CSV table of C-alpha atoms and ligand atoms in Angstrom, one decimal:
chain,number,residue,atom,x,y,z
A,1,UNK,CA,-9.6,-79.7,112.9
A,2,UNK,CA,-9.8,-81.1,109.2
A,3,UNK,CA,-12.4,-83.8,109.0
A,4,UNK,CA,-10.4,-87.3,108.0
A,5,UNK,CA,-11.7,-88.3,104.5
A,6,UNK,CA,-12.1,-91.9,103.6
A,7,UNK,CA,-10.2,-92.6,100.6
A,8,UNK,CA,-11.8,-94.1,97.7
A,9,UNK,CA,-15.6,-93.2,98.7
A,10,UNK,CA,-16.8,-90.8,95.8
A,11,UNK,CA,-19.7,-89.9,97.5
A,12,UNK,CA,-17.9,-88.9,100.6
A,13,UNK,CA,-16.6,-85.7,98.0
A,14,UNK,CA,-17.5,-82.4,98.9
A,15,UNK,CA,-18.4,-82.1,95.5
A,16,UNK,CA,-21.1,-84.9,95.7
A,17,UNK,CA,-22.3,-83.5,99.4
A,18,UNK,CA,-19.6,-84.7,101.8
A,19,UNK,CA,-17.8,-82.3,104.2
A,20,UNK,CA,-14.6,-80.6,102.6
A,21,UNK,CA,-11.3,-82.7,103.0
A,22,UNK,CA,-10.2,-79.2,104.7
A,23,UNK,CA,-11.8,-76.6,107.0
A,24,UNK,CA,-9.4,-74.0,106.2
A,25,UNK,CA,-8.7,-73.3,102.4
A,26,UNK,CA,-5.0,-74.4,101.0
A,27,UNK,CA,-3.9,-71.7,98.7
A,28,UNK,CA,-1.2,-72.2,95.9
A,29,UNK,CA,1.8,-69.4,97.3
A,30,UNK,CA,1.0,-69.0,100.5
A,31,UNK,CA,3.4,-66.8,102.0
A,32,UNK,CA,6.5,-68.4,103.4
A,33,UNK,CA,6.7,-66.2,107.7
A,34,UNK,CA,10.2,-66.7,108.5
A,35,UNK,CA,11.6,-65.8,112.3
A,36,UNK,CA,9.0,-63.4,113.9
A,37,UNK,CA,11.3,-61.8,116.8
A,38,UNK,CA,14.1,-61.6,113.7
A,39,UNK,CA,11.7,-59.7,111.4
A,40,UNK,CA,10.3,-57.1,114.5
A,41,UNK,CA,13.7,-57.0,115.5
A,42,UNK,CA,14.9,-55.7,112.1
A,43,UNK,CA,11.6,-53.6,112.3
A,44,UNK,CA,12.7,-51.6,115.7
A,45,UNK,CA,16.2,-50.9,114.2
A,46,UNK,CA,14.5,-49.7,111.3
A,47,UNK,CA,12.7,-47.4,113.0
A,48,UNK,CA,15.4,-45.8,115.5
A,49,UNK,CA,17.8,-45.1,112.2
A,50,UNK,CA,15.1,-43.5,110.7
A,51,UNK,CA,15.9,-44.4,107.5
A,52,UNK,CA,13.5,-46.2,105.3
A,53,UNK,CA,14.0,-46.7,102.2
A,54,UNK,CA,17.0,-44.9,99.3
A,55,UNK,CA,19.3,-47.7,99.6
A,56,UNK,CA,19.5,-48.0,103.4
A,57,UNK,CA,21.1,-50.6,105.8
A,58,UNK,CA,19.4,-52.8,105.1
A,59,UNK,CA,18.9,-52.9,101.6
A,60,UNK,CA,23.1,-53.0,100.9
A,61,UNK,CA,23.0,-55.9,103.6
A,62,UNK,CA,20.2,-57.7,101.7
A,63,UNK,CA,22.8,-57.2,98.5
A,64,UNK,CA,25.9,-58.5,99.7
A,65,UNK,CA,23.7,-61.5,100.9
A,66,UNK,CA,22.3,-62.2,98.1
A,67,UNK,CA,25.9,-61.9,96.3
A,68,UNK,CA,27.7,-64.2,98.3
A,69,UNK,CA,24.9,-66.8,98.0
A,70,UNK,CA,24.6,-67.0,94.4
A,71,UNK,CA,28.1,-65.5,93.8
A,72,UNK,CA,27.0,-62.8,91.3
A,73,UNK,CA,29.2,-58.8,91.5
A,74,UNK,CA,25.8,-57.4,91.7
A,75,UNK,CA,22.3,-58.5,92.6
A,76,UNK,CA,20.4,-54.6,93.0
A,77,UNK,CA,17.3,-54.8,95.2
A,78,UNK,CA,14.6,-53.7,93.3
A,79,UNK,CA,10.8,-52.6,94.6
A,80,UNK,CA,9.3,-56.0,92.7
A,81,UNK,CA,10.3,-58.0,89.8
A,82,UNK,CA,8.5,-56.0,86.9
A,83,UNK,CA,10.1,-53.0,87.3
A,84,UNK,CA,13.2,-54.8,87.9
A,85,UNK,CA,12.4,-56.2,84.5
A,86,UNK,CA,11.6,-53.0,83.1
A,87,UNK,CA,15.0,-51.3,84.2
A,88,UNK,CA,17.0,-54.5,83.0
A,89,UNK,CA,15.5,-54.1,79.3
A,90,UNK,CA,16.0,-50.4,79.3
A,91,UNK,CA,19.1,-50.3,80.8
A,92,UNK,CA,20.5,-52.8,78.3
A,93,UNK,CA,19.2,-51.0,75.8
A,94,UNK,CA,16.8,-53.7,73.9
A,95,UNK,CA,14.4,-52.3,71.4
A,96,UNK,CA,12.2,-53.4,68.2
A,97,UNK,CA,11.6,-57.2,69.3
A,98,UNK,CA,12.6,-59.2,71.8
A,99,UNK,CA,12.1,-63.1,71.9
A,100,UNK,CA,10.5,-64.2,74.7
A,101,UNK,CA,7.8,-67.4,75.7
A,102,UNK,CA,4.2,-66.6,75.6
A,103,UNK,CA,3.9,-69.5,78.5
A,104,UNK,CA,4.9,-67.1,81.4
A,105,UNK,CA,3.6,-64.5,83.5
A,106,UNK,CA,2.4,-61.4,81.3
A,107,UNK,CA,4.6,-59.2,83.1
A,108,UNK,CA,7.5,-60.8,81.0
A,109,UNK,CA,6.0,-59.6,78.2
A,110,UNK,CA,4.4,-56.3,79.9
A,111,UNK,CA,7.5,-55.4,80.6
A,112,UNK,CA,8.7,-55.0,76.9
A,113,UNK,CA,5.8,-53.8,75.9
A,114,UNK,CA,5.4,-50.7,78.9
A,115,UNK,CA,8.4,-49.5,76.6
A,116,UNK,CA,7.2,-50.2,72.7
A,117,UNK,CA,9.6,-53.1,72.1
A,118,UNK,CA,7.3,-56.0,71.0
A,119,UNK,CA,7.4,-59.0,72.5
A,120,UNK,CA,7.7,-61.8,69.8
A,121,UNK,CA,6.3,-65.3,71.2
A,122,UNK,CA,7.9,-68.3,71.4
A,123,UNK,CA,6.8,-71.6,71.7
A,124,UNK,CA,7.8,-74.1,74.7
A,125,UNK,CA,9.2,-77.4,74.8
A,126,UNK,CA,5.8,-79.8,76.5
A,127,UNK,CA,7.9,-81.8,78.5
A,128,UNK,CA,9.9,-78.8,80.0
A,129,UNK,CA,7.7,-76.2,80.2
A,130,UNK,CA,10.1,-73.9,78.7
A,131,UNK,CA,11.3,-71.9,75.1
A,132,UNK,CA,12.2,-74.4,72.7
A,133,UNK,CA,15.8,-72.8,71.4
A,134,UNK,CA,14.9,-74.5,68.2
A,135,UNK,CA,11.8,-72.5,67.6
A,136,UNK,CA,13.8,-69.2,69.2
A,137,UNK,CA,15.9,-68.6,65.5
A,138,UNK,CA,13.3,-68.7,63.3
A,139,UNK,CA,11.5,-66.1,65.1
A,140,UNK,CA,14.7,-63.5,64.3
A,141,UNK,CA,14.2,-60.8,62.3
A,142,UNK,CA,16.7,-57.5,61.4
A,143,UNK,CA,14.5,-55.9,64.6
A,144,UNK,CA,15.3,-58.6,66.8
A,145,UNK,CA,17.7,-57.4,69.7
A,146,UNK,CA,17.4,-59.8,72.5
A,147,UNK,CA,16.0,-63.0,74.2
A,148,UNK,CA,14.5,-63.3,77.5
A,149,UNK,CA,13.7,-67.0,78.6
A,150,UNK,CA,12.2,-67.7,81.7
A,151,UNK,CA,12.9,-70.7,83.8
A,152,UNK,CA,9.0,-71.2,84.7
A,153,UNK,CA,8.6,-73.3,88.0
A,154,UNK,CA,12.2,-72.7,88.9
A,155,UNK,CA,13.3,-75.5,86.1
A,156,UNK,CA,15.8,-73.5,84.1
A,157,UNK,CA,15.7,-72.9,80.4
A,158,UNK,CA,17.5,-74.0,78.1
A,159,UNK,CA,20.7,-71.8,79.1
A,160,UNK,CA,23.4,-73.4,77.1
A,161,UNK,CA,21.7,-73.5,74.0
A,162,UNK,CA,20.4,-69.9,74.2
A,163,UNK,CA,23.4,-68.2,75.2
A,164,UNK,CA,24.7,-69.9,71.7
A,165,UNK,CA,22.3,-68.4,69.6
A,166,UNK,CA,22.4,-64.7,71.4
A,167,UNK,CA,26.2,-64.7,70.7
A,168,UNK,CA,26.1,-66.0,67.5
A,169,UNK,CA,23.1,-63.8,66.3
A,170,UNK,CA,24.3,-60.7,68.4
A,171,UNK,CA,21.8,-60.7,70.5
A,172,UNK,CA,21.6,-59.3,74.4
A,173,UNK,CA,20.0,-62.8,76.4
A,174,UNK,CA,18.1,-62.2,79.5
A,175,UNK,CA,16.3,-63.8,82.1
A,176,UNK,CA,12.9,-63.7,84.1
A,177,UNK,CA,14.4,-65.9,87.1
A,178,UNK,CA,11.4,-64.8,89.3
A,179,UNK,CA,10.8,-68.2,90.0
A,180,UNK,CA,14.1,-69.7,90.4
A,181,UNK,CA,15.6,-68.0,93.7
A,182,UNK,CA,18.2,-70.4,95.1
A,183,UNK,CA,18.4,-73.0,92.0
A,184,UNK,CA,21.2,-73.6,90.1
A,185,UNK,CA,21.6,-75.1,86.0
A,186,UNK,CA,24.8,-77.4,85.4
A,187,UNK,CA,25.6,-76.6,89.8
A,188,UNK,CA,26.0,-72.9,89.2
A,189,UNK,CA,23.7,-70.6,90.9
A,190,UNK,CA,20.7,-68.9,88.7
A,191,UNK,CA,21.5,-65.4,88.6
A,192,UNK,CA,24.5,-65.2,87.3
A,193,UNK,CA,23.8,-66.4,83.2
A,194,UNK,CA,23.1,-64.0,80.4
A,195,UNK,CA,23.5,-60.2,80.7
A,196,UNK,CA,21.4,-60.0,83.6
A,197,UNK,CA,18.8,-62.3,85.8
A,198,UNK,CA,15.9,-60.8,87.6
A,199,UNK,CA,14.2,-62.4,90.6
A,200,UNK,CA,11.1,-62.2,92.1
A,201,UNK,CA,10.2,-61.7,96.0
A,202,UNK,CA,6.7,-61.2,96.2
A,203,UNK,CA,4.7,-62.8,99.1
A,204,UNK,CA,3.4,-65.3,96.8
A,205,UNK,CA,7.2,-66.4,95.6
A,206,UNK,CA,9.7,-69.0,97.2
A,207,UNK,CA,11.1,-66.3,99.1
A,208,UNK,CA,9.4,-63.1,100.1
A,209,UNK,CA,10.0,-59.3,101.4
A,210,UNK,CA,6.4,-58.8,100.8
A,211,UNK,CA,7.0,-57.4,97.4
A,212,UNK,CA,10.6,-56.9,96.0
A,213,UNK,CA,12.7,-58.4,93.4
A,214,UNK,CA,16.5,-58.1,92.3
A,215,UNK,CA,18.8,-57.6,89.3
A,216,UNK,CA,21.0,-60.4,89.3
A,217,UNK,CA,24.2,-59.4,86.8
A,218,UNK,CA,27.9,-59.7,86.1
A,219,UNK,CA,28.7,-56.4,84.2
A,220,UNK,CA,29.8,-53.6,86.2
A,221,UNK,CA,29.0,-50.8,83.6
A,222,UNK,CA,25.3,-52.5,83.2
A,223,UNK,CA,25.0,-52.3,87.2
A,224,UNK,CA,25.9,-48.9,87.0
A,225,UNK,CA,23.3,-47.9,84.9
A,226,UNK,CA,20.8,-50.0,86.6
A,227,UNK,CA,21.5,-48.2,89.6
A,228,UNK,CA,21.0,-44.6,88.4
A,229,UNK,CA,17.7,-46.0,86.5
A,230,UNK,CA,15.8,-47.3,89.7
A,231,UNK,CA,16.7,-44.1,91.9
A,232,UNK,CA,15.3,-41.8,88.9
A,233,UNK,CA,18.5,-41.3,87.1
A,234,UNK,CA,20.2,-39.0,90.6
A,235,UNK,CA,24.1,-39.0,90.1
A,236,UNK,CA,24.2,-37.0,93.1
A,237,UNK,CA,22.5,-34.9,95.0
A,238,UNK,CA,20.3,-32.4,92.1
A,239,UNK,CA,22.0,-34.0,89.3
A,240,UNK,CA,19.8,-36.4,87.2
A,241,UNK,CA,21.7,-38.0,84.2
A,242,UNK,CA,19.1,-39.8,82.3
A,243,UNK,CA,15.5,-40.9,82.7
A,244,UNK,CA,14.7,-42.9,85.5
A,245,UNK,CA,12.1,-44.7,87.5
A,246,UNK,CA,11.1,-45.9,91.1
A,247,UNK,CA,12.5,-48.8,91.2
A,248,UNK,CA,14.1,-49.0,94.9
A,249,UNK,CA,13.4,-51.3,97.6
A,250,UNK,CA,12.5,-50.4,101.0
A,251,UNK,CA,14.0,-51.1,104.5
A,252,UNK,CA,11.0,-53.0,105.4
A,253,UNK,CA,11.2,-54.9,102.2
A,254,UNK,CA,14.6,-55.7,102.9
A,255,UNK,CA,14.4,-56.5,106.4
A,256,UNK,CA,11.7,-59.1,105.3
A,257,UNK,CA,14.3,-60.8,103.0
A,258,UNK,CA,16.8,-61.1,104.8
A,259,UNK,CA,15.0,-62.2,107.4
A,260,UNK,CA,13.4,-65.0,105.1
A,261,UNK,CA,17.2,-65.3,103.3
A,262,UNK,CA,18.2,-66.4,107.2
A,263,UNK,CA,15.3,-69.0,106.8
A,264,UNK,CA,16.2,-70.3,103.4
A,265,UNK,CA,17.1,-73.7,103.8
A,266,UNK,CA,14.3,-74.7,106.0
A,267,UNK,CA,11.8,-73.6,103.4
A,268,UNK,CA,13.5,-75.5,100.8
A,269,UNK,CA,13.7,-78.8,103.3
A,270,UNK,CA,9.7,-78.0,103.7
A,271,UNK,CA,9.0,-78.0,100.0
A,272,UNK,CA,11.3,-80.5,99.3
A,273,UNK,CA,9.3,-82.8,101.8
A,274,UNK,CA,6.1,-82.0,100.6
A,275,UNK,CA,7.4,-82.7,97.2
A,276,UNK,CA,8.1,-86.0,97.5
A,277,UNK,CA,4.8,-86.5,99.3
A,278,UNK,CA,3.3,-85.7,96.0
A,279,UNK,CA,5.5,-88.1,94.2
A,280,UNK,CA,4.7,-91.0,96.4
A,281,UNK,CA,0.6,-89.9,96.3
A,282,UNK,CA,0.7,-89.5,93.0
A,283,UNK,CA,3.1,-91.8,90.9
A,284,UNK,CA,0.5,-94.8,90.6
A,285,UNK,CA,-2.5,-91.9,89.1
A,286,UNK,CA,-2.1,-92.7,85.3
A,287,UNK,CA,-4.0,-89.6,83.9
A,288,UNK,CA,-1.4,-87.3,86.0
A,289,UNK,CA,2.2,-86.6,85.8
A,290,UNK,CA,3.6,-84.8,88.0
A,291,UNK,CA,7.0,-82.7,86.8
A,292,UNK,CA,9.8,-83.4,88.5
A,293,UNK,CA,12.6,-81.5,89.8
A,294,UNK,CA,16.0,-82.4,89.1
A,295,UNK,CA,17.8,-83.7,92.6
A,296,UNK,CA,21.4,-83.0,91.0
A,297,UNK,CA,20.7,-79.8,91.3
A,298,UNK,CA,19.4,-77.1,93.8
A,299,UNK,CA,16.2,-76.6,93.8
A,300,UNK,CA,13.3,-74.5,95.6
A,301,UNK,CA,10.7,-76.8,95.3
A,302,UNK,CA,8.0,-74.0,95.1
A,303,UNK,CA,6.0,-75.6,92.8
A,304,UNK,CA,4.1,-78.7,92.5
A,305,UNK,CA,2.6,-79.1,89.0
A,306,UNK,CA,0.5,-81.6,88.0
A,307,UNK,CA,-0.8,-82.2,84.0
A,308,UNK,CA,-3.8,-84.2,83.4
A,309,UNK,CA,-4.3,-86.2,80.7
A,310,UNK,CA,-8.2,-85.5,80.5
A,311,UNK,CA,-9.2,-88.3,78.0
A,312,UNK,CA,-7.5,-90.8,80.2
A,313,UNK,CA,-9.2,-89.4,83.3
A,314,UNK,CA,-12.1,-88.6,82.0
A,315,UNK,CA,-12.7,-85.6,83.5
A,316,UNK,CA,-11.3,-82.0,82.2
A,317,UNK,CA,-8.7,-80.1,84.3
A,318,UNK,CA,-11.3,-77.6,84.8
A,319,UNK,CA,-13.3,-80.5,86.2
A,320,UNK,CA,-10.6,-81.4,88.6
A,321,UNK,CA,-9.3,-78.0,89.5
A,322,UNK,CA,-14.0,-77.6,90.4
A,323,UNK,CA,-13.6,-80.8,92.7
A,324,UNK,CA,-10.3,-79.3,94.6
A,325,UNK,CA,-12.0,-76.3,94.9
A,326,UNK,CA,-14.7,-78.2,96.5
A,327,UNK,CA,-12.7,-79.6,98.9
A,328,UNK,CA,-11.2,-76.1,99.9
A,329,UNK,CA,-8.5,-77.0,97.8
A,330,UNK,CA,-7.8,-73.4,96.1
A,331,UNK,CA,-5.8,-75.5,92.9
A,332,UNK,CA,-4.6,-73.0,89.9
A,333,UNK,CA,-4.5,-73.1,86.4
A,334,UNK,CA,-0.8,-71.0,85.6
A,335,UNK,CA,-0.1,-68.9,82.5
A,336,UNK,CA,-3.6,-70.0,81.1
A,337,UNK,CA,-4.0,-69.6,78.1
A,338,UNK,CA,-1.1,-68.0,78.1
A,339,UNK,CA,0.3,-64.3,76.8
A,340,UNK,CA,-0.3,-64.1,73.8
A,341,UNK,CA,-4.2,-64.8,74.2
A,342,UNK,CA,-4.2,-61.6,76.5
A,343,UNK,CA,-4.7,-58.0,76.1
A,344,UNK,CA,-3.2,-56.4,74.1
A,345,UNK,CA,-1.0,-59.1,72.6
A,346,UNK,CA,-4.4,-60.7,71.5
A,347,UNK,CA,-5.1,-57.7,68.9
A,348,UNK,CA,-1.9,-57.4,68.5
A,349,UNK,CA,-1.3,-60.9,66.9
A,350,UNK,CA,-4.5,-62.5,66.7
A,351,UNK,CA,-3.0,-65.4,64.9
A,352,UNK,CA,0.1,-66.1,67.1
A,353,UNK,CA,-1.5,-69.7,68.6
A,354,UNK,CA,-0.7,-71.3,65.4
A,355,UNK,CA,3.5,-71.2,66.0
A,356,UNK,CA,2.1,-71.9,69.6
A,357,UNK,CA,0.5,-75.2,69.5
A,358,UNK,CA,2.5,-76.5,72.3
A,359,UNK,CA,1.5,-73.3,74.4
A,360,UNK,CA,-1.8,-74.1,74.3
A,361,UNK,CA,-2.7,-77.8,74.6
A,362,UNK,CA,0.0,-77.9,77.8
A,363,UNK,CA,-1.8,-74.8,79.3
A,364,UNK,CA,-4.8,-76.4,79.2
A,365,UNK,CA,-3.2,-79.4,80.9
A,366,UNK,CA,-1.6,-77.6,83.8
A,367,UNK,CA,-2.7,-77.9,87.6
A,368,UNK,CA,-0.5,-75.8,90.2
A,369,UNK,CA,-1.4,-77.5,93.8
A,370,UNK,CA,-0.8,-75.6,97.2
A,371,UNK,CA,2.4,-76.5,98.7
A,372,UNK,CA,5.1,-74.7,101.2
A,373,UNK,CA,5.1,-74.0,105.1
A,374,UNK,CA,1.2,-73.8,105.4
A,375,UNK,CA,1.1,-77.2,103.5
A,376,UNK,CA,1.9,-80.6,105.8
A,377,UNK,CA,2.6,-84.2,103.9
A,378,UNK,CA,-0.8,-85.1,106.0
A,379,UNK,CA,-2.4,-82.6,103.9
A,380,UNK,CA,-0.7,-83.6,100.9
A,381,UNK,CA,-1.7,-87.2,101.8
A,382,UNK,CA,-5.6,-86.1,102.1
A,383,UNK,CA,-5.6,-83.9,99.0
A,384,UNK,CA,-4.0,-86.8,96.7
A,385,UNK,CA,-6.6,-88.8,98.3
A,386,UNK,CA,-9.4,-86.8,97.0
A,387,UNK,CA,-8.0,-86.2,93.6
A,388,UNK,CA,-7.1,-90.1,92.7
A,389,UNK,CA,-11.1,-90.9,94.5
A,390,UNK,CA,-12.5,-88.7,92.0
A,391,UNK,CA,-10.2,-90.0,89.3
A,392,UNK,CA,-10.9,-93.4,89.7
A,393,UNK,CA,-15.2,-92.2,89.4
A,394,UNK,CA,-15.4,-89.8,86.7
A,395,UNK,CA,-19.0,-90.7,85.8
A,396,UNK,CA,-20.5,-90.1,89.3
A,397,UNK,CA,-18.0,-86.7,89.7
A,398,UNK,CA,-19.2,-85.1,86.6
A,399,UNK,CA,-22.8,-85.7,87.4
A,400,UNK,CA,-22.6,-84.1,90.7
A,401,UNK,CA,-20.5,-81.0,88.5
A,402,UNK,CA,-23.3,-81.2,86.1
A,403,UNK,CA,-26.1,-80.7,88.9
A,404,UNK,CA,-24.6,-77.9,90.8
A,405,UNK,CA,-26.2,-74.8,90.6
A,406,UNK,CA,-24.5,-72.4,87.9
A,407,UNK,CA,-21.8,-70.1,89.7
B,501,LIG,C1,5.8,-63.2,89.7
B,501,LIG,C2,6.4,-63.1,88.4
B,501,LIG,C3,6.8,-61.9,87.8
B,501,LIG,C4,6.5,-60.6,88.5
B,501,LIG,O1,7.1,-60.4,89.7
B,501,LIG,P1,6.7,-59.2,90.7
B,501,LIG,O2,7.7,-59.2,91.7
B,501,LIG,O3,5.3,-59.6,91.3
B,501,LIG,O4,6.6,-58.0,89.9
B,501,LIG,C5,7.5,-61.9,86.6
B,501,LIG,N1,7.7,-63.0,85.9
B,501,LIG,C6,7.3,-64.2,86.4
B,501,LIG,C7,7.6,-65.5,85.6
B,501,LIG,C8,6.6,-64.3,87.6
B,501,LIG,O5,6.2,-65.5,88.1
């Protein structure tokens, strides 16, 4: 189907006329299908319960599952992670400012805002990705009431180190685990550190129920609350005891997850494979590093992430995410340029990028490349082929960028 690409021929790039390395395009989070005759399965019983959604069958199976595997007291199906987020904050009743990293997806920060707590940004450690717990304390102030780090790429924060300063300070520590389903930090399961964790299931994440998300937490009281909040505050049938939302999941959500839950470690055995495809493609390319995952501990593999040292290469990561694209290779920046330089933190705090130095130069670094169960080590073999070609020509690749016709 795809057309075999001669490695180390730069004018055999699409970019410089050739045929794309690949007829179909590879996406970055391409759903993960688990069992099909599982999933209709689930669907037919679905239907001949008739019930659909307010914490059905499903959904209290999908719980317990999600329990036992990362051996949590509650982990409350939610309708996606945002809202999960949302109900997480309110529910453990943050306000004024919360601390959280501008290098993550805006709905960390959205979700503070949605309720007029202002998110304060953080700078990241470069060579983790994630908030620096150094730079965390001297962004406290008296309005300060919480932390939420997020463990981007599934690579957890710096857990130990913030769970000392929230106790010591008094503050309520959080986390957006949307990536990191199914990892664990010093070989105990994410989800179950700080007041509460919150995970993401949407189609593009490591595991999906088309959209959905969970509340991952130890404290039964907190749980309580966070299960009155997402079915609008109901006690019971006609009694509402404080505001709520929509947070539930449906029974199609859930029969999706659990379905993909039953599939689990087959998609981390794909993603690890592809994984070290990378590696092995990529570890001789001096302009990239790729970041690793660490093999002590579980891992989801979901994302391959590449940084590219641009003087080096001579080529910008915009350059090399245009020859990907080229090639039908559908490469991503991520978190570019990052929170705070979107609306409406921008007006909010138009001089925030100077406490986040680190935030910017890595996000302009960062190269997300397709991987999971629509991705083959083949393909990954092909795509590193094209990218360390064009690497090793950066004179000819630009001029063929340069002479394209403006988008
Ligand atoms: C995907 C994502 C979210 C939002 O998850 P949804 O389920 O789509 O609402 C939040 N935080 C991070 C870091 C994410 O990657």
């Amino acid at each position: 189907m795809n057309t075999p690409k001669p490695s180390g021929d730069v004018s055999q790039l699409a970019i410089c006329g050739g045929a794309p390395a690949f007829a179909q395009p590879l996406h970055v989070g391409r759903p993960n299908i688990a069992d099909r005759e599982r999933l209709f399965a689930r669907f037919n019983d679905m239907l001949d319960r008739r019930w659909l959604s307010n914490n059905g069958p499903f959904v209290q199976e999908f719980e317990r599952r999600l329990c036992a595997l990362i051996g949590v007291r509650h982990c409350i199906p939610v309708c996606n992670a945002t809202v999960g987020l949302e109900i997480a904050i309110r529910a453990a009743q943050l306000h004024g400012e919360v601390i959280v990293p501008s290098y993550t997806f805006v709905a960390t920060a959205h979700a503070l805002q949605w309720q007029e707590i202002t998110p304060v940004f953080c700078d990241v450690d470069e060579r983790t990705h994630n908030i620096d717990p150094a730079l965390v304390e001297r962004l406290i102030t008296p309005r300060t009431t919480g932390i939420i780090g997020t463990h981007v790429w599934g690579r957890p924060c710096p857990i130990d180190a913030l769970t000392e300063i929230s106790q010591r300070r008094g503050l309520t520590l959080m986390f957006d685990a949307a990536h990191a389903f199914a990892c664990s930090y010093g070989g105990r399961m994410i989800g179950g550190f700080g007041r509460a964790e919150v995970f993401s299931f949407h189609a593009t994440k490591f595991l999906n129920s088309f959209e959905g998300g969970a509340i991952a937490t130890n404290d039964d009281a907190l749980a309580a609350r966070i299960r009155l909040m997402k079915n609008f505050g109901f006690a019971g049938f006609d009694k509402v005891v404080f505001i709520g939302t929509n947070g539930k999941m449906t029974e199609v959500c859930a029969a999706m997850g659990l379905t993909s839950l039953e599939g689990l470690e087959s998609l981390v055995e794909v993603n690890r494979r592809n994984y070290h495809a990378y590696v092995r493609a990529l570890d001789s390319v001096p302009s990239v590093t790729l970041l690793r995952y660490d093999e002590s501990e579980r891992s989801n593999f979901q994302y391959i992430v590449i940084e590219l040292d641009a003087v080096r290469a001579g080529l910008s990561r915009d350059e090399v995410v245009a020859v990907l694209h080229a090639e039908n290779v559908i490469a991503r920046r991520y978190f570019w340029p990052g929170c705070h330089r979107m609306e409406p933190y921008r007006s909010y705090f138009p001089h925030a990028g100077l406490l986040l130095g680190n935030t910017e130069r890595m996000s302009e670094r960062v190269i997300v490349l397709p991987t999971g169960t629509a991705v083959t080590p083949e393909d990954v073999d092909k795509l590193c082929g094209v990218l360390r070609t064009a690497l090793a020509s950066p004179e000819p690749v630009r001029q063929a960028l340069a002479a394209r016709p403006a988008a």
